[in-house]
Every structure is written in structure tokens, then in C-alpha cells.
Amino acid sequence: MWANINYLSAHNKPHTHPNSFFSGVYYVKTPNDCGRLTLEDPRPGPQHLMPVKKPGTLPKDFWKTLFIEPKEGRLIIFPSWLWHSVEENKSFNDRISVSFNILQEGFNV
């Protein structure tokens, strides 16, 4: 596990976490507009061809990117192979979180 302190304009580029089964983030301090966690649909179809969008909000069934608002005390766990990133912190206050990887003992990757 490791601590993340994202100051003004800090962000995390899309990445995965090799050699682990699950990854997660626990939010310690989350000022307004400090950057959402984004999770990307790994299937090639949604990345290759999207249907024409009609006006209004797209139903969740058609989302190819999931945006999760950081909230103090919130814990998010996801598969380590899932591409994810963190948007730019537009707050003048630091966003503080603790991230971690899980690899179950007895399972070597």
C-alpha cells in the first residue's frame, strides 16, 4: 500500500496494477473538484464503435467509462487488470488517499 497526495493540477494517467488480483483506494481527504477515479470498460467493442448519441443522458448500460466521485471514508476495490486513472485535482487543497494491491497468498502470478 502507498499514500497519494494529489496537489493542485496533479492527476494519474491510465494504468493497471500487474502482479496482483485486486487493487483499491481509500479516500482520506477529498476537497470539492479534486478529481474523480475513472474505470474503463476493457471490452474492445465499446472502444471501437459507439452508437450515435441522442440528446440527454446516456443510460448506464452504455457507459464505457465509469466516473467515481471521491468521498472521505469511501473504499473502492476493483480487479487489478482494469484500466483506471484519476482526473486532475482542480482544488487548491490536496486530495489524500491510500491505494493498495492484493495478491492472495498461495497464488503466484
N, CA, C and O atoms as a Tinker XYZ file with bonds, in Angstrom:
   436  protein
     1  N      0.843000   -1.172000    0.000000    73     2
     2  CA     0.000000    0.000000    0.000000    64     1     3
     3  C      0.879000    1.222000    0.000000    63     2     4     5
     4  O      2.046000    1.163000    0.386000    81     3
     5  N      0.314000    2.333000   -0.436000    73     3     6
     6  CA     1.048000    3.590000   -0.507000    64     5     7
     7  C      0.071000    4.755000   -0.392000    63     6     8     9
     8  O     -1.117000    4.619000   -0.684000    81     7
     9  N      0.585000    5.887000    0.032000    73     7    10
    10  CA    -0.226000    7.091000    0.169000    64     9    11
    11  C     -0.090000    7.938000   -1.092000    63    10    12    13
    12  O      0.976000    7.988000   -1.705000    81    11
    13  N     -1.168000    8.593000   -1.468000    73    11    14
    14  CA    -1.182000    9.524000   -2.598000    64    13    15
    15  C     -1.587000   10.899000   -2.082000    63    14    16    17
    16  O     -2.614000   11.045000   -1.420000    81    15
    17  N     -0.782000   11.891000   -2.386000    73    15    18
    18  CA    -1.153000   13.265000   -2.083000    64    17    19
    19  C     -1.167000   13.997000   -3.420000    63    18    20    21
    20  O     -0.121000   14.293000   -3.997000    81    19
    21  N     -2.371000   14.280000   -3.896000    73    19    22
    22  CA    -2.527000   14.948000   -5.183000    64    21    23
    23  C     -2.829000   16.424000   -4.933000    63    22    24    25
    24  O     -3.910000   16.781000   -4.466000    81    23
    25  N     -1.871000   17.254000   -5.247000    73    23    26
    26  CA    -1.987000   18.697000   -5.081000    64    25    27
    27  C     -2.687000   19.297000   -6.311000    63    26    28    29
    28  O     -3.079000   18.555000   -7.211000    81    27
    29  N     -2.844000   20.595000   -6.363000    73    27    30
    30  CA    -3.478000   21.289000   -7.478000    64    29    31
    31  C     -2.846000   20.851000   -8.797000    63    30    32    33
    32  O     -1.623000   20.874000   -8.938000    81    31
    33  N     -3.662000   20.458000   -9.748000    73    31    34
    34  CA    -3.281000   20.036000  -11.107000    64    33    35
    35  C     -2.720000   18.613000  -11.180000    63    34    36    37
    36  O     -2.475000   18.120000  -12.281000    81    35
    37  N     -2.510000   17.943000  -10.058000    73    35    38
    38  CA    -1.994000   16.573000  -10.083000    64    37    39
    39  C     -3.068000   15.621000  -10.593000    63    38    40    41
    40  O     -4.259000   15.837000  -10.368000    81    39
    41  N     -2.639000   14.569000  -11.280000    73    39    42
    42  CA    -3.541000   13.544000  -11.801000    64    41    43
    43  C     -2.753000   12.252000  -11.976000    63    42    44    45
    44  O     -1.530000   12.245000  -11.830000    81    43
    45  N     -3.437000   11.172000  -12.284000    73    43    46
    46  CA    -2.785000    9.892000  -12.530000    64    45    47
    47  C     -3.227000    9.382000  -13.897000    63    46    48    49
    48  O     -4.423000    9.244000  -14.154000    81    47
    49  N     -2.267000    9.102000  -14.770000    73    47    50
    50  CA    -2.543000    8.622000  -16.129000    64    49    51
    51  C     -3.123000    7.208000  -16.083000    63    50    52    53
    52  O     -2.959000    6.502000  -15.088000    81    51
    53  N     -3.806000    6.787000  -17.167000    73    51    54
    54  CA    -4.368000    5.430000  -17.202000    64    53    55
    55  C     -3.288000    4.356000  -16.998000    63    54    56    57
    56  O     -2.206000    4.416000  -17.581000    81    55
    57  N     -3.618000    3.382000  -16.157000    73    55    58
    58  CA    -2.674000    2.311000  -15.848000    64    57    59
    59  C     -3.422000    1.113000  -15.259000    63    58    60    61
    60  O     -4.610000    1.196000  -14.948000    81    59
    61  N     -2.704000    0.003000  -15.114000    73    59    62
    62  CA    -3.190000   -1.184000  -14.414000    64    61    63
    63  C     -2.174000   -1.494000  -13.315000    63    62    64    65
    64  O     -1.162000   -0.807000  -13.183000    81    63
    65  N     -2.458000   -2.546000  -12.521000    73    63    66
    66  CA    -1.540000   -2.948000  -11.456000    64    65    67
    67  C     -1.160000   -4.414000  -11.661000    63    66    68    69
    68  O     -1.860000   -5.303000  -11.178000    81    67
    69  N     -0.050000   -4.680000  -12.378000    73    67    70
    70  CA     0.372000   -6.058000  -12.621000    64    69    71
    71  C      0.746000   -6.790000  -11.331000    63    70    72    73
    72  O      1.037000   -6.173000  -10.306000    81    71
    73  N      0.729000   -8.096000  -11.411000    73    71    74
    74  CA     1.145000   -8.980000  -10.314000    64    73    75
    75  C      0.291000   -8.833000   -9.062000    63    74    76    77
    76  O      0.798000   -8.945000   -7.945000    81    75
    77  N     -0.993000   -8.585000   -9.243000    73    75    78
    78  CA    -1.931000   -8.576000   -8.126000    64    77    79
    79  C     -3.311000   -8.931000   -8.667000    63    78    80    81
    80  O     -3.559000   -8.835000   -9.869000    81    79
    81  N     -4.197000   -9.337000   -7.781000    73    79    82
    82  CA    -5.552000   -9.721000   -8.182000    64    81    83
    83  C     -6.528000   -8.555000   -8.069000    63    82    84    85
    84  O     -7.334000   -8.317000   -8.969000    81    83
    85  N     -6.448000   -7.839000   -6.964000    73    83    86
    86  CA    -7.345000   -6.714000   -6.729000    64    85    87
    87  C     -6.533000   -5.493000   -6.336000    63    86    88    89
    88  O     -5.463000   -5.609000   -5.738000    81    87
    89  N     -7.050000   -4.328000   -6.676000    73    87    90
    90  CA    -6.452000   -3.061000   -6.270000    64    89    91
    91  C     -7.554000   -2.211000   -5.657000    63    90    92    93
    92  O     -8.739000   -2.457000   -5.878000    81    91
    93  N     -7.153000   -1.221000   -4.893000    73    91    94
    94  CA    -8.167000   -0.379000   -4.275000    64    93    95
    95  C     -7.626000    0.956000   -3.844000    63    94    96    97
    96  O     -6.422000    1.210000   -3.852000    81    95
    97  N     -8.566000    1.803000   -3.465000    73    95    98
    98  CA    -8.224000    3.137000   -2.975000    64    97    99
    99  C     -9.166000    3.480000   -1.825000    63    98   100   101
   100  O    -10.367000    3.219000   -1.888000    81    99
   101  N     -8.603000    4.064000   -0.785000    73    99   102
   102  CA    -9.372000    4.557000    0.356000    64   101   103
   103  C     -9.142000    6.064000    0.423000    63   102   104   105
   104  O     -8.000000    6.523000    0.459000    81   103
   105  N    -10.231000    6.828000    0.440000    73   103   106
   106  CA   -10.126000    8.286000    0.421000    64   105   107
   107  C    -10.056000    8.846000    1.843000    63   106   108   109
   108  O    -10.949000    8.622000    2.659000    81   107
   109  N     -8.972000    9.579000    2.119000    73   107   110
   110  CA    -8.738000   10.182000    3.424000    64   109   111
   111  C     -9.221000   11.629000    3.451000    63   110   112   113
   112  O     -9.923000   12.037000    4.376000    81   111
   113  N     -8.839000   12.407000    2.425000    73   111   114
   114  CA    -9.232000   13.821000    2.342000    64   113   115
   115  C     -9.644000   14.113000    0.898000    63   114   116   117
   116  O     -8.878000   13.870000   -0.035000    81   115
   117  N    -10.856000   14.635000    0.724000    73   115   118
   118  CA   -11.379000   14.838000   -0.624000    64   117   119
   119  C    -12.086000   16.190000   -0.756000    63   118   120   121
   120  O    -13.306000   16.264000   -0.611000    81   119
   121  N    -11.336000   17.246000   -1.025000    73   119   122
   122  CA   -11.984000   18.536000   -1.247000    64   121   123
   123  C    -12.813000   18.499000   -2.534000    63   122   124   125
   124  O    -12.621000   17.618000   -3.372000    81   123
   125  N    -13.725000   19.444000   -2.687000    73   123   126
   126  CA   -14.544000   19.509000   -3.893000    64   125   127
   127  C    -13.667000   19.670000   -5.131000    63   126   128   129
   128  O    -12.654000   20.368000   -5.098000    81   127
   129  N    -14.065000   19.017000   -6.222000    73   127   130
   130  CA   -13.399000   19.123000   -7.520000    64   129   131
   131  C    -11.945000   18.662000   -7.476000    63   130   132   133
   132  O    -11.071000   19.261000   -8.102000    81   131
   133  N    -11.701000   17.583000   -6.722000    73   131   134
   134  CA   -10.327000   17.098000   -6.552000    64   133   135
   135  C     -9.970000   15.966000   -7.509000    63   134   136   137
   136  O     -8.877000   15.409000   -7.413000    81   135
   137  N    -10.867000   15.613000   -8.430000    73   135   138
   138  CA   -10.562000   14.591000   -9.425000    64   137   139
   139  C    -11.230000   13.265000   -9.131000    63   138   140   141
   140  O    -11.061000   12.688000   -8.057000    81   139
   141  N    -11.989000   12.794000  -10.102000    73   139   142
   142  CA   -12.695000   11.518000   -9.950000    64   141   143
   143  C    -11.810000   10.349000  -10.377000    63   142   144   145
   144  O    -10.905000   10.515000  -11.194000    81   143
   145  N    -12.074000    9.180000   -9.824000    73   143   146
   146  CA   -11.479000    7.934000  -10.273000    64   145   147
   147  C    -12.237000    7.507000  -11.524000    63   146   148   149
   148  O    -13.468000    7.524000  -11.532000    81   147
   149  N    -11.529000    7.126000  -12.572000    73   147   150
   150  CA   -12.183000    6.640000  -13.781000    64   149   151
   151  C    -11.809000    5.189000  -14.007000    63   150   152   153
   152  O    -10.643000    4.811000  -13.891000    81   151
   153  N    -12.799000    4.384000  -14.328000    73   151   154
   154  CA   -12.599000    2.966000  -14.644000    64   153   155
   155  C    -13.063000    2.762000  -16.082000    63   154   156   157
   156  O    -14.165000    3.175000  -16.443000    81   155
   157  N    -12.228000    2.127000  -16.908000    73   155   158
   158  CA   -12.511000    1.953000  -18.331000    64   157   159
   159  C    -13.028000    0.548000  -18.646000    63   158   160   161
   160  O    -12.515000   -0.444000  -18.128000    81   159
   161  N    -14.042000    0.479000  -19.493000    73   159   162
   162  CA   -14.572000   -0.795000  -19.975000    64   161   163
   163  C    -13.466000   -1.478000  -20.779000    63   162   164   165
   164  O    -12.979000   -0.904000  -21.753000    81   163
   165  N    -13.057000   -2.696000  -20.394000    73   163   166
   166  CA   -11.936000   -3.353000  -21.073000    64   165   167
   167  C    -12.315000   -4.022000  -22.399000    63   166   168   169
   168  O    -11.434000   -4.436000  -23.152000    81   167
   169  N    -13.601000   -4.130000  -22.687000    73   167   170
   170  CA   -14.007000   -4.818000  -23.920000    64   169   171
   171  C    -13.648000   -3.977000  -25.146000    63   170   172   173
   172  O    -13.809000   -2.757000  -25.125000    81   171
   173  N    -13.165000   -4.613000  -26.207000    73   171   174
   174  CA   -12.771000   -3.837000  -27.390000    64   173   175
   175  C    -13.959000   -3.222000  -28.129000    63   174   176   177
   176  O    -13.796000   -2.169000  -28.747000    81   175
   177  N    -15.126000   -3.820000  -28.095000    73   175   178
   178  CA   -16.281000   -3.311000  -28.835000    64   177   179
   179  C    -16.646000   -1.881000  -28.494000    63   178   180   181
   180  O    -16.712000   -1.043000  -29.394000    81   179
   181  N    -16.885000   -1.569000  -27.224000    73   179   182
   182  CA   -17.249000   -0.192000  -26.871000    64   181   183
   183  C    -16.172000    0.839000  -27.213000    63   182   184   185
   184  O    -16.482000    2.013000  -27.414000    81   183
   185  N    -14.916000    0.411000  -27.279000    73   183   186
   186  CA   -13.840000    1.331000  -27.623000    64   185   187
   187  C    -13.740000    1.519000  -29.142000    63   186   188   189
   188  O    -13.231000    2.532000  -29.620000    81   187
   189  N    -14.228000    0.537000  -29.880000    73   187   190
   190  CA   -14.094000    0.552000  -31.335000    64   189   191
   191  C    -15.210000    1.333000  -32.026000    63   190   192   193
   192  O    -14.950000    2.131000  -32.926000    81   191
   193  N    -16.448000    1.100000  -31.604000    73   191   194
   194  CA   -17.579000    1.711000  -32.281000    64   193   195
   195  C    -18.669000    2.043000  -31.272000    63   194   196   197
   196  O    -19.211000    1.157000  -30.612000    81   195
   197  N    -18.979000    3.306000  -31.164000    73   195   198
   198  CA   -20.051000    3.750000  -30.263000    64   197   199
   199  C    -21.254000    4.157000  -31.098000    63   198   200   201
   200  O    -21.092000    4.781000  -32.146000    81   199
   201  N    -22.473000    3.810000  -30.647000    73   199   202
   202  CA   -23.661000    4.233000  -31.390000    64   201   203
   203  C    -23.813000    5.758000  -31.341000    63   202   204   205
   204  O    -23.289000    6.420000  -30.445000    81   203
   205  N    -24.531000    6.288000  -32.310000    73   203   206
   206  CA   -24.797000    7.725000  -32.336000    64   205   207
   207  C    -25.579000    8.093000  -31.081000    63   206   208   209
   208  O    -26.559000    7.429000  -30.743000    81   207
   209  N    -25.157000    9.134000  -30.399000    73   207   210
   210  CA   -25.794000    9.527000  -29.142000    64   209   211
   211  C    -26.975000   10.453000  -29.404000    63   210   212   213
   212  O    -26.889000   11.377000  -30.212000    81   211
   213  N    -28.054000   10.195000  -28.724000    73   211   214
   214  CA   -29.217000   11.066000  -28.764000    64   213   215
   215  C    -29.058000   12.109000  -27.669000    63   214   216   217
   216  O    -28.308000   11.886000  -26.719000    81   215
   217  N    -29.740000   13.237000  -27.775000    73   215   218
   218  CA   -29.648000   14.253000  -26.710000    64   217   219
   219  C    -30.084000   13.681000  -25.365000    63   218   220   221
   220  O    -30.965000   12.823000  -25.305000    81   219
   221  N    -29.476000   14.151000  -24.306000    73   219   222
   222  CA   -29.825000   13.692000  -22.967000    64   221   223
   223  C    -28.717000   12.845000  -22.372000    63   222   224   225
   224  O    -27.638000   12.705000  -22.947000    81   223
   225  N    -29.003000   12.291000  -21.223000    73   223   226
   226  CA   -28.029000   11.478000  -20.502000    64   225   227
   227  C    -28.015000   10.062000  -21.038000    63   226   228   229
   228  O    -29.067000    9.452000  -21.228000    81   227
   229  N    -26.837000    9.546000  -21.279000    73   227   230
   230  CA   -26.667000    8.180000  -21.757000    64   229   231
   231  C    -26.967000    7.203000  -20.620000    63   230   232   233
   232  O    -26.453000    7.380000  -19.516000    81   231
   233  N    -27.788000    6.173000  -20.863000    73   231   234
   234  CA   -28.065000    5.197000  -19.794000    64   233   235
   235  C    -26.779000    4.504000  -19.333000    63   234   236   237
   236  O    -25.856000    4.322000  -20.127000    81   235
   237  N    -26.716000    4.123000  -18.075000    73   235   238
   238  CA   -25.513000    3.483000  -17.521000    64   237   239
   239  C    -25.096000    2.256000  -18.322000    63   238   240   241
   240  O    -23.908000    1.940000  -18.384000    81   239
   241  N    -26.053000    1.557000  -18.938000    73   239   242
   242  CA   -25.732000    0.359000  -19.716000    64   241   243
   243  C    -24.796000    0.667000  -20.893000    63   242   244   245
   244  O    -24.127000   -0.233000  -21.400000    81   243
   245  N    -24.747000    1.919000  -21.325000    73   243   246
   246  CA   -23.930000    2.293000  -22.471000    64   245   247
   247  C    -22.649000    3.015000  -22.090000    63   246   248   249
   248  O    -21.895000    3.426000  -22.972000    81   247
   249  N    -22.386000    3.179000  -20.809000    73   247   250
   250  CA   -21.165000    3.859000  -20.381000    64   249   251
   251  C    -19.952000    3.004000  -20.716000    63   250   252   253
   252  O    -19.952000    1.802000  -20.450000    81   251
   253  N    -18.928000    3.601000  -21.291000    73   251   254
   254  CA   -17.673000    2.876000  -21.472000    64   253   255
   255  C    -16.648000    3.311000  -20.425000    63   254   256   257
   256  O    -15.622000    2.658000  -20.237000    81   255
   257  N    -16.941000    4.418000  -19.751000    73   255   258
   258  CA   -16.098000    4.893000  -18.655000    64   257   259
   259  C    -16.984000    5.166000  -17.450000    63   258   260   261
   260  O    -18.015000    5.830000  -17.557000    81   259
   261  N    -16.572000    4.648000  -16.313000    73   259   262
   262  CA   -17.297000    4.873000  -15.062000    64   261   263
   263  C    -16.519000    5.917000  -14.259000    63   262   264   265
   264  O    -15.319000    5.761000  -14.029000    81   263
   265  N    -17.199000    6.971000  -13.838000    73   263   266
   266  CA   -16.579000    8.030000  -13.039000    64   265   267
   267  C    -17.062000    7.889000  -11.602000    63   266   268   269
   268  O    -18.266000    7.889000  -11.343000    81   267
   269  N    -16.120000    7.769000  -10.667000    73   267   270
   270  CA   -16.464000    7.624000   -9.257000    64   269   271
   271  C    -15.976000    8.852000   -8.497000    63   270   272   273
   272  O    -14.785000    9.161000   -8.488000    81   271
   273  N    -16.914000    9.545000   -7.863000    73   271   274
   274  CA   -16.567000   10.735000   -7.077000    64   273   275
   275  C    -15.826000   10.309000   -5.811000    63   274   276   277
   276  O    -16.274000    9.402000   -5.110000    81   275
   277  N    -14.701000   10.952000   -5.513000    73   275   278
   278  CA   -14.021000   10.651000   -4.255000    64   277   279
   279  C    -14.833000   11.205000   -3.087000    63   278   280   281
   280  O    -15.385000   12.302000   -3.164000    81   279
   281  N    -14.895000   10.443000   -2.025000    73   279   282
   282  CA   -15.639000   10.854000   -0.828000    64   281   283
   283  C    -14.861000   10.348000    0.379000    63   282   284   285
   284  O    -14.483000    9.178000    0.430000    81   283
   285  N    -14.624000   11.213000    1.338000    73   283   286
   286  CA   -13.864000   10.809000    2.528000    64   285   287
   287  C    -14.494000    9.590000    3.171000    63   286   288   289
   288  O    -15.702000    9.554000    3.404000    81   287
   289  N    -13.659000    8.575000    3.461000    73   287   290
   290  CA   -14.128000    7.341000    4.077000    64   289   291
   291  C    -14.589000    6.295000    3.082000    63   290   292   293
   292  O    -14.930000    5.181000    3.481000    81   291
   293  N    -14.611000    6.619000    1.795000    73   291   294
   294  CA   -15.058000    5.674000    0.763000    64   293   295
   295  C    -13.910000    4.751000    0.385000    63   294   296   297
   296  O    -12.768000    5.185000    0.243000    81   295
   297  N    -14.229000    3.468000    0.224000    73   295   298
   298  CA   -13.270000    2.450000   -0.198000    64   297   299
   299  C    -13.744000    1.868000   -1.522000    63   298   300   301
   300  O    -14.888000    1.424000   -1.624000    81   299
   301  N    -12.887000    1.862000   -2.534000    73   299   302
   302  CA   -13.202000    1.304000   -3.842000    64   301   303
   303  C    -12.221000    0.164000   -4.094000    63   302   304   305
   304  O    -11.011000    0.346000   -3.961000    81   303
   305  N    -12.733000   -1.007000   -4.456000    73   303   306
   306  CA   -11.902000   -2.157000   -4.807000    64   305   307
   307  C    -12.306000   -2.608000   -6.212000    63   306   308   309
   308  O    -13.493000   -2.676000   -6.531000    81   307
   309  N    -11.314000   -2.913000   -7.046000    73   307   310
   310  CA   -11.568000   -3.320000   -8.425000    64   309   311
   311  C    -10.496000   -4.308000   -8.871000    63   310   312   313
   312  O     -9.437000   -4.382000   -8.247000    81   311
   313  N    -10.749000   -5.083000   -9.955000    73   311   314
   314  CA    -9.743000   -6.017000  -10.452000    64   313   315
   315  C     -8.496000   -5.250000  -10.914000    63   314   316   317
   316  O     -8.612000   -4.205000  -11.555000    81   315
   317  N     -7.330000   -5.760000  -10.594000    73   315   318
   318  CA    -6.081000   -5.055000  -10.904000    64   317   319
   319  C     -5.820000   -4.896000  -12.391000    63   318   320   321
   320  O     -5.073000   -4.004000  -12.794000    81   319
   321  N     -6.428000   -5.753000  -13.220000    73   319   322
   322  CA    -6.222000   -5.659000  -14.667000    64   321   323
   323  C     -7.062000   -4.549000  -15.305000    63   322   324   325
   324  O     -6.896000   -4.262000  -16.491000    81   323
   325  N     -7.944000   -3.932000  -14.554000    73   323   326
   326  CA    -8.837000   -2.911000  -15.088000    64   325   327
   327  C     -8.104000   -1.578000  -15.252000    63   326   328   329
   328  O     -7.530000   -1.056000  -14.297000    81   327
   329  N     -8.129000   -1.034000  -16.470000    73   327   330
   330  CA    -7.505000    0.262000  -16.722000    64   329   331
   331  C     -8.242000    1.341000  -15.941000    63   330   332   333
   332  O     -9.472000    1.399000  -15.962000    81   331
   333  N     -7.495000    2.190000  -15.257000    73   331   334
   334  CA    -8.083000    3.254000  -14.449000    64   333   335
   335  C     -7.133000    4.455000  -14.412000    63   334   336   337
   336  O     -5.949000    4.352000  -14.734000    81   335
   337  N     -7.693000    5.583000  -14.013000    73   335   338
   338  CA    -6.908000    6.813000  -13.905000    64   337   339
   339  C     -7.601000    7.737000  -12.905000    63   338   340   341
   340  O     -8.684000    7.431000  -12.406000    81   339
   341  N     -6.966000    8.864000  -12.625000    73   339   342
   342  CA    -7.552000    9.866000  -11.728000    64   341   343
   343  C     -7.498000   11.207000  -12.443000    63   342   344   345
   344  O     -6.456000   11.608000  -12.962000    81   343
   345  N     -8.629000   11.892000  -12.463000    73   343   346
   346  CA    -8.695000   13.191000  -13.118000    64   345   347
   347  C     -7.868000   14.233000  -12.360000    63   346   348   349
   348  O     -7.461000   14.017000  -11.218000    81   347
   349  N     -7.637000   15.348000  -13.016000    73   347   350
   350  CA    -6.869000   16.453000  -12.449000    64   349   351
   351  C     -7.541000   17.028000  -11.205000    63   350   352   353
   352  O     -8.754000   17.234000  -11.176000    81   351
   353  N     -6.733000   17.282000  -10.187000    73   351   354
   354  CA    -7.228000   17.952000   -8.991000    64   353   355
   355  C     -7.327000   19.444000   -9.302000    63   354   356   357
   356  O     -6.309000   20.112000   -9.485000    81   355
   357  N     -8.542000   19.961000   -9.361000    73   355   358
   358  CA    -8.754000   21.379000   -9.653000    64   357   359
   359  C     -8.988000   22.192000   -8.378000    63   358   360   361
   360  O     -9.325000   23.375000   -8.431000    81   359
   361  N     -8.804000   21.543000   -7.249000    73   359   362
   362  CA    -8.965000   22.213000   -5.957000    64   361   363
   363  C     -7.617000   22.767000   -5.504000    63   362   364   365
   364  O     -6.570000   22.237000   -5.876000    81   363
   365  N     -7.640000   23.820000   -4.710000    73   363   366
   366  CA    -6.410000   24.346000   -4.138000    64   365   367
   367  C     -6.001000   23.568000   -2.886000    63   366   368   369
   368  O     -4.983000   23.873000   -2.265000    81   367
   369  N     -6.800000   22.562000   -2.520000    73   367   370
   370  CA    -6.484000   21.694000   -1.380000    64   369   371
   371  C     -6.052000   20.333000   -1.892000    63   370   372   373
   372  O     -6.495000   19.896000   -2.955000    81   371
   373  N     -5.189000   19.661000   -1.140000    73   371   374
   374  CA    -4.702000   18.343000   -1.526000    64   373   375
   375  C     -5.778000   17.269000   -1.375000    63   374   376   377
   376  O     -6.563000   17.288000   -0.427000    81   375
   377  N     -5.801000   16.336000   -2.324000    73   375   378
   378  CA    -6.611000   15.118000   -2.169000    64   377   379
   379  C     -5.663000   14.070000   -1.621000    63   378   380   381
   380  O     -4.580000   13.862000   -2.169000    81   379
   381  N     -6.061000   13.408000   -0.544000    73   379   382
   382  CA    -5.214000   12.390000    0.081000    64   381   383
   383  C     -5.952000   11.071000    0.047000    63   382   384   385
   384  O     -7.113000   10.977000    0.444000    81   383
   385  N     -5.252000   10.042000   -0.440000    73   383   386
   386  CA    -5.837000    8.701000   -0.485000    64   385   387
   387  C     -4.750000    7.672000   -0.211000    63   386   388   389
   388  O     -3.557000    7.967000   -0.291000    81   387
   389  N     -5.181000    6.473000    0.110000    73   387   390
   390  CA    -4.278000    5.341000    0.304000    64   389   391
   391  C     -4.685000    4.282000   -0.706000    63   390   392   393
   392  O     -5.839000    3.855000   -0.736000    81   391
   393  N     -3.741000    3.860000   -1.530000    73   391   394
   394  CA    -4.002000    2.828000   -2.536000    64   393   395
   395  C     -3.290000    1.544000   -2.131000    63   394   396   397
   396  O     -2.340000    1.564000   -1.349000    81   395
   397  N     -3.768000    0.426000   -2.678000    73   395   398
   398  CA    -3.189000   -0.866000   -2.305000    64   397   399
   399  C     -3.452000   -1.906000   -3.381000    63   398   400   401
   400  O     -4.351000   -1.757000   -4.209000    81   399
   401  N     -2.653000   -2.955000   -3.353000    73   399   402
   402  CA    -2.827000   -4.131000   -4.207000    64   401   403
   403  C     -2.987000   -5.351000   -3.316000    63   402   404   405
   404  O     -2.440000   -5.411000   -2.215000    81   403
   405  N     -3.748000   -6.326000   -3.811000    73   403   406
   406  CA    -3.973000   -7.561000   -3.054000    64   405   407
   407  C     -3.544000   -8.738000   -3.932000    63   406   408   409
   408  O     -3.993000   -8.870000   -5.071000    81   407
   409  N     -2.682000   -9.579000   -3.397000    73   407   410
   410  CA    -2.302000  -10.830000   -4.027000    64   409   411
   411  C     -2.453000  -11.920000   -2.979000    63   410   412   413
   412  O     -1.708000  -11.952000   -2.000000    81   411
   413  N     -3.401000  -12.802000   -3.179000    73   411   414
   414  CA    -3.696000  -13.831000   -2.185000    64   413   415
   415  C     -2.523000  -14.790000   -2.057000    63   414   416   417
   416  O     -1.992000  -15.277000   -3.055000    81   415
   417  N     -2.124000  -15.058000   -0.814000    73   415   418
   418  CA    -1.014000  -15.978000   -0.559000    64   417   419
   419  C     -1.353000  -17.354000   -1.125000    63   418   420   421
   420  O     -2.483000  -17.830000   -1.010000    81   419
   421  N     -0.358000  -17.975000   -1.731000    73   419   422
   422  CA    -0.571000  -19.297000   -2.327000    64   421   423
   423  C     -0.887000  -19.236000   -3.807000    63   422   424   425
   424  O     -0.897000  -20.268000   -4.478000    81   423
   425  N     -1.147000  -18.040000   -4.334000    73   423   426
   426  CA    -1.402000  -17.845000   -5.769000    64   425   427
   427  C     -0.283000  -17.002000   -6.336000    63   426   428   429
   428  O     -0.225000  -15.799000   -6.084000    81   427
   429  N      0.590000  -17.602000   -7.085000    73   427   430
   430  CA     1.699000  -16.862000   -7.708000    64   429   431
   431  C      1.291000  -16.475000   -9.121000    63   430   432   433
   432  O      0.681000  -17.260000   -9.847000    81   431
   433  N      1.638000  -15.260000   -9.492000    73   431   434
   434  CA     1.305000  -14.767000  -10.830000    64   433   435
   435  C      2.532000  -14.828000  -11.699000    63   434   436
   436  O      2.477000  -14.458000  -12.872000    81   435
